[in-house]
PDB file of C-alpha atoms and ligand atoms in Angstrom:
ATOM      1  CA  UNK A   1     194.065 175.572 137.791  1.00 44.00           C
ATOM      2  CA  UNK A   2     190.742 172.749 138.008  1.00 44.00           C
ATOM      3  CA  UNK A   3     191.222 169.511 139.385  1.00 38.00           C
ATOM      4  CA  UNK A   4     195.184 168.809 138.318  1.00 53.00           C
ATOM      5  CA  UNK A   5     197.351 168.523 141.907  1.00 66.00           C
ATOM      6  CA  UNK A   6     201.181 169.380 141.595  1.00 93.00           C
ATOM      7  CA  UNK A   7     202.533 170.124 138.201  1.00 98.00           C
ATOM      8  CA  UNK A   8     205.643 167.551 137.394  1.00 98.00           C
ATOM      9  CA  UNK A   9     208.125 170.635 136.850  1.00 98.00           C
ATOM     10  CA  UNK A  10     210.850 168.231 137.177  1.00 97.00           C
ATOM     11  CA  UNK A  11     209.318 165.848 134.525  1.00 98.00           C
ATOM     12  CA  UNK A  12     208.558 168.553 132.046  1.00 98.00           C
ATOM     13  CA  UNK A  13     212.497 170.459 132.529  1.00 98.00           C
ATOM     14  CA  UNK A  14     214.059 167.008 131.656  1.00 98.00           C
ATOM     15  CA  UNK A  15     211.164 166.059 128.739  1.00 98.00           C
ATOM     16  CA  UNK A  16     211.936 169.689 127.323  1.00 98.00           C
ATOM     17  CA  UNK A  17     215.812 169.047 127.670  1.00 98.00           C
ATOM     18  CA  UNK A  18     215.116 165.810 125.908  1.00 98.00           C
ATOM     19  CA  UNK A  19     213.771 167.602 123.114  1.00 98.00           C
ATOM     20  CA  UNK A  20     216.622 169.917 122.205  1.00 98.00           C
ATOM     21  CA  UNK A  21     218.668 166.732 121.454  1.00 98.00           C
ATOM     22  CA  UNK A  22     215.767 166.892 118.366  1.00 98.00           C
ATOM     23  CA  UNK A  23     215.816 170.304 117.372  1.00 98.00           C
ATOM     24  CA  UNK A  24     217.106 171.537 114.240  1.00 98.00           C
ATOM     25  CA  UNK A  25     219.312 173.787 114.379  1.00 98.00           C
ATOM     26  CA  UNK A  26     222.409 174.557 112.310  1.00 98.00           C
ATOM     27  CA  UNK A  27     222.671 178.111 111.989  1.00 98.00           C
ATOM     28  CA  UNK A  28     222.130 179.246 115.582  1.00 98.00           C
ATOM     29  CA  UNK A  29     223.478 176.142 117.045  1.00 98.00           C
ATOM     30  CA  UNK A  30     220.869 177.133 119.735  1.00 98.00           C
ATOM     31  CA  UNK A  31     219.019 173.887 120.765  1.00 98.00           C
ATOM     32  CA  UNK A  32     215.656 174.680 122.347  1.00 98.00           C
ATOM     33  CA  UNK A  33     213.345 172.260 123.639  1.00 98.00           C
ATOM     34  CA  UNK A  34     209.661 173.061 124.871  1.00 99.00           C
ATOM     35  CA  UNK A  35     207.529 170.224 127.092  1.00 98.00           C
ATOM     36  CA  UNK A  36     203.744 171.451 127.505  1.00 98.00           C
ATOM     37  CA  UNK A  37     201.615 170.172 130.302  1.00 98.00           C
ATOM     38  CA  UNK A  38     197.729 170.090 129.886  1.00 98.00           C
ATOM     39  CA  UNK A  39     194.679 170.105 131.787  1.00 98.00           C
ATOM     40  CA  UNK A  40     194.497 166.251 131.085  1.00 96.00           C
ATOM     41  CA  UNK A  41     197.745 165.174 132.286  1.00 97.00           C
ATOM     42  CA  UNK A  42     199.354 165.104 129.186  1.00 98.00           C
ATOM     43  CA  UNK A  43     202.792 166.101 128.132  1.00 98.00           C
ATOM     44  CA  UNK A  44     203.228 167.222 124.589  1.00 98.00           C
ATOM     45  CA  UNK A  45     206.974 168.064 123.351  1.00 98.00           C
ATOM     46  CA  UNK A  46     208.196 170.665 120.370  1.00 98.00           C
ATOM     47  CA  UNK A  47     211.952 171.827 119.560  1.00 99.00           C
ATOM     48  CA  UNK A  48     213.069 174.333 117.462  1.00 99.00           C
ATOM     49  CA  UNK A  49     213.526 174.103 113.485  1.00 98.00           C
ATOM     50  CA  UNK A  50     215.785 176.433 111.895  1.00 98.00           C
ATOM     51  CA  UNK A  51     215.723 177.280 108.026  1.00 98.00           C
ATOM     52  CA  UNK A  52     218.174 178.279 105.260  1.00 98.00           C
ATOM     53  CA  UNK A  53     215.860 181.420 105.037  1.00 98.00           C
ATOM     54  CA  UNK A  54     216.511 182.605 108.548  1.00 97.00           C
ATOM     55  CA  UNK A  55     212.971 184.069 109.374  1.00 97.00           C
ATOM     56  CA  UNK A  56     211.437 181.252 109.162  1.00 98.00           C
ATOM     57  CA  UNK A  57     212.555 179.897 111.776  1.00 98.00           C
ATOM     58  CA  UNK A  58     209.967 178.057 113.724  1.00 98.00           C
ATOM     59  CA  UNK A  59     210.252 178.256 117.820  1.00 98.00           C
ATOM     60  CA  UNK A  60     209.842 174.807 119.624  1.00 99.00           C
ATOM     61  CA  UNK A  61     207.242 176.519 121.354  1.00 98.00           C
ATOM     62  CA  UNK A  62     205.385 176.501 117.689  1.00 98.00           C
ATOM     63  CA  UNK A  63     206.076 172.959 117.210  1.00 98.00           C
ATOM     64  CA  UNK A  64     205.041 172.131 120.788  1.00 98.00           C
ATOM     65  CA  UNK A  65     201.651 173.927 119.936  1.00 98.00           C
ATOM     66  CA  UNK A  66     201.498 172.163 116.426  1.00 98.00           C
ATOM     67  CA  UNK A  67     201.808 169.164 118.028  1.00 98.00           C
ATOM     68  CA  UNK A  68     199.136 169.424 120.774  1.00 98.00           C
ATOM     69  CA  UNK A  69     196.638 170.374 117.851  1.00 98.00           C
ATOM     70  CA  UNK A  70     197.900 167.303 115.864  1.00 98.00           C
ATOM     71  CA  UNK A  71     197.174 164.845 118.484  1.00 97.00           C
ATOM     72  CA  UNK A  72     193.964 166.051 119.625  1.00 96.00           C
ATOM     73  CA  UNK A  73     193.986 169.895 121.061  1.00 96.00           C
ATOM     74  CA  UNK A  74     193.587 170.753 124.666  1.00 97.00           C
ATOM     75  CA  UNK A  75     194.889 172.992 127.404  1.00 98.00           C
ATOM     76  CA  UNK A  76     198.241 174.184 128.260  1.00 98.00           C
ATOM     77  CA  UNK A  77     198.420 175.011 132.238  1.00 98.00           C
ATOM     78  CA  UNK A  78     202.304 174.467 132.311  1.00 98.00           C
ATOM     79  CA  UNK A  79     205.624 174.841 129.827  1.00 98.00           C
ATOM     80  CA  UNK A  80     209.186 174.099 130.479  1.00 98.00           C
ATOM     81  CA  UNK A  81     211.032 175.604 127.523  1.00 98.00           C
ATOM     82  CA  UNK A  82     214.964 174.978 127.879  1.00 98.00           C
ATOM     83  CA  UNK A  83     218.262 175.664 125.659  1.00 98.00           C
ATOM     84  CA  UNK A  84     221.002 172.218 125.088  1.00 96.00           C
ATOM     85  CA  UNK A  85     222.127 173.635 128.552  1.00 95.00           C
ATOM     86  CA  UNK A  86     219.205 172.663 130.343  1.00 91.00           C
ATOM     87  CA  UNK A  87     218.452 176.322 131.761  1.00 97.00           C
ATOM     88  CA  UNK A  88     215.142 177.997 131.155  1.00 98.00           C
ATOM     89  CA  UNK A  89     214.935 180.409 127.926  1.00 98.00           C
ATOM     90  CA  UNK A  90     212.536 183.158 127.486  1.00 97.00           C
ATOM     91  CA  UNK A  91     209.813 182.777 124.903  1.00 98.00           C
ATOM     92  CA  UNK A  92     209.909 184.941 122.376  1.00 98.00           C
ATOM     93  CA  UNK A  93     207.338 187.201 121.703  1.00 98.00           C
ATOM     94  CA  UNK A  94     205.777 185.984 119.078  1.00 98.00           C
ATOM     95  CA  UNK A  95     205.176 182.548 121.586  1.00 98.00           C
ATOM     96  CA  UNK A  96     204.420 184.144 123.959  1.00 98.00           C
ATOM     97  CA  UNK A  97     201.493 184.600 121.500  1.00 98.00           C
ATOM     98  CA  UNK A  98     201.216 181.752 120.599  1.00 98.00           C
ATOM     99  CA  UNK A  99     201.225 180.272 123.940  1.00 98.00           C
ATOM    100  CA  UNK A 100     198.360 182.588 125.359  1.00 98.00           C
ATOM    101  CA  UNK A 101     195.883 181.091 122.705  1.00 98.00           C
ATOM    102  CA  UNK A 102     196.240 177.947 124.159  1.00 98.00           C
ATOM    103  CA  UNK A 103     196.544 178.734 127.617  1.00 98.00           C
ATOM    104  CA  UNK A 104     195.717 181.718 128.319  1.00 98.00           C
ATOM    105  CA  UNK A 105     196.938 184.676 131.262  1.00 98.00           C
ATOM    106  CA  UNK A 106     197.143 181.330 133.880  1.00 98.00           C
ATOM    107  CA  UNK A 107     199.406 179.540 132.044  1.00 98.00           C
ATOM    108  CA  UNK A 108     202.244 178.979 134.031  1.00 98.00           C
ATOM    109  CA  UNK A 109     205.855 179.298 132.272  1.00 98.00           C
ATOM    110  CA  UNK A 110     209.105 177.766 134.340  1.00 98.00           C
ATOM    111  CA  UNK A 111     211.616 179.993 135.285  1.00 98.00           C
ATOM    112  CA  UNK A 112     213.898 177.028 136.829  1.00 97.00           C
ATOM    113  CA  UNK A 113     214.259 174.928 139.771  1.00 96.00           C
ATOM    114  CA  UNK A 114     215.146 178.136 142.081  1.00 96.00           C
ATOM    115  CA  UNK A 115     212.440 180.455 141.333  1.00 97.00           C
ATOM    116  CA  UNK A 116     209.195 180.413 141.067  1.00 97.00           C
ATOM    117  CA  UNK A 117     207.083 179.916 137.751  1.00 98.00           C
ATOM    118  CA  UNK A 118     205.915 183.389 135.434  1.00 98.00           C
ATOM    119  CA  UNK A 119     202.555 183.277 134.270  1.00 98.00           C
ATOM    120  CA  UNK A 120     201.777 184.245 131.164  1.00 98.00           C
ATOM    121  CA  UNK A 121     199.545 187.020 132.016  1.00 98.00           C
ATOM    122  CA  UNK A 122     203.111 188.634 133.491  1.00 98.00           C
ATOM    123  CA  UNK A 123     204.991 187.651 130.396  1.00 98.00           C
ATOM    124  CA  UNK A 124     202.010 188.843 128.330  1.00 98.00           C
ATOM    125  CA  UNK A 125     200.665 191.869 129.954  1.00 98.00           C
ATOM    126  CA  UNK A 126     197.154 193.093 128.316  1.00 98.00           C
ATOM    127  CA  UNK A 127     197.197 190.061 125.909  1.00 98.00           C
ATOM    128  CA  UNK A 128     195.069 190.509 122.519  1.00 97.00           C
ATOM    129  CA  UNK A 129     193.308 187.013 122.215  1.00 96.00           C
ATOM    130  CA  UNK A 130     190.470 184.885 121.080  1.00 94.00           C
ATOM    131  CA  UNK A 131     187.595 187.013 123.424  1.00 93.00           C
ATOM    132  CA  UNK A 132     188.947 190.193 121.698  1.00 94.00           C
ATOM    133  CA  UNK A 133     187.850 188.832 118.363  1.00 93.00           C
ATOM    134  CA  UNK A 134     184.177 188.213 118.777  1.00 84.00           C
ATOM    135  CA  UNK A 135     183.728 192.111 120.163  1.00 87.00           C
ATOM    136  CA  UNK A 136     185.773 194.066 118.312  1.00 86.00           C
ATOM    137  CA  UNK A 137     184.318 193.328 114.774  1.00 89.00           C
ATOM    138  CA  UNK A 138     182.630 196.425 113.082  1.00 90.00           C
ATOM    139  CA  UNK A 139     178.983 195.590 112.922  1.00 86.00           C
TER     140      UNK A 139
HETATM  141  N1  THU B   1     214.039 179.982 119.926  1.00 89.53           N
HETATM  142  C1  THU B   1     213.024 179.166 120.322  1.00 89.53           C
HETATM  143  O1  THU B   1     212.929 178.012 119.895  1.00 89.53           O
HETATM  144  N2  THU B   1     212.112 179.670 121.188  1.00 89.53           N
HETATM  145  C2  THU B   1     212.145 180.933 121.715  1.00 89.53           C
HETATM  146  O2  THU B   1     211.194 181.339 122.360  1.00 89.53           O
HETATM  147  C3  THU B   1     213.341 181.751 121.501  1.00 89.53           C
HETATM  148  C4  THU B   1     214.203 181.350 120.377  1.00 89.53           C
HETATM  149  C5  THU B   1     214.993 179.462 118.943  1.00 89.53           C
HETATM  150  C6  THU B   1     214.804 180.002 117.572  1.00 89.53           C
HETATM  151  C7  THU B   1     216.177 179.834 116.969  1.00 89.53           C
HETATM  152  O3  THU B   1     216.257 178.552 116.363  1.00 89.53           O
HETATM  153  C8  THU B   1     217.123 179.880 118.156  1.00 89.53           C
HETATM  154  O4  THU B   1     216.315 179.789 119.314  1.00 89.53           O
HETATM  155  C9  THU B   1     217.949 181.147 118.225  1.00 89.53           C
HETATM  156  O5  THU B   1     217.128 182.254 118.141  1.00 89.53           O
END
């Protein structure tokens, strides 16, 4: 996990809880809010955003990884992802996706304050990804 020390779990459950009080929701009434941490320190924040055309629907995990691309990129090594209650929520499919392009099978999701985290790689099993791209094109 390189250089980083501790990951602020505590920090990134209440910056994710903070950012269900910003998600859009009113259709599921569901408030999910997502706080990344990368491999330089930084915390980067998404909730979710819910449209009158239900499927498209975009995760706060999406709008945490829009976000981390809009200010700059980097690594993911750590997500909180919480509902209005404050309790972890699983990550859909879809970003769990998502989330393995920018942090790969070592990513390390929270699964609360009394258990330890998932990674990825467990959420994810056998992930397709970036490296699958380059050799698996038909010469
Ligand atoms: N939701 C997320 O934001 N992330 C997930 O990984 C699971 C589901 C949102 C989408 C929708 O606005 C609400 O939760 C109910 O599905």
């Amino acid at each position: 996990m390189s250089s980083l020390g501790k990951i602020p779990w505590p920090l990134l459950r209440e910056q994710a809880r903070s950012a269900t009080s910003r998600s859009y929701a009113p259709y599921s009434h569901v408030t999910v809010g997502a706080a990344g941490y990368t491999s330089n320190g930084e915390i980067i924040t998404g909730s979710n955003i819910e449209n009158a055309s239900y499927g498209l629907t975009l995760c706060a995990e999406c709008s945490l990884i829009s976000a981390l691309i809009g200010q700059g990129g980097g690594r993911l090594v750590a997500v909180a992802i919480v509902a209005g209650d404050g309790e972890p929520i699983a990550p859909c499919g879809r970003c769990r996706q998502l989330l393995f392009e920018h942090g790969g099978a070592e990513l390390l999701v929270d699964a609360g304050e009394t258990a330890a985290p998932h990674t990825l790689g467990a959420l994810l099993p056998e992930a397709f990804g970036p490296s699958d791209l380059g050799v698996r094109r038909t010469p």
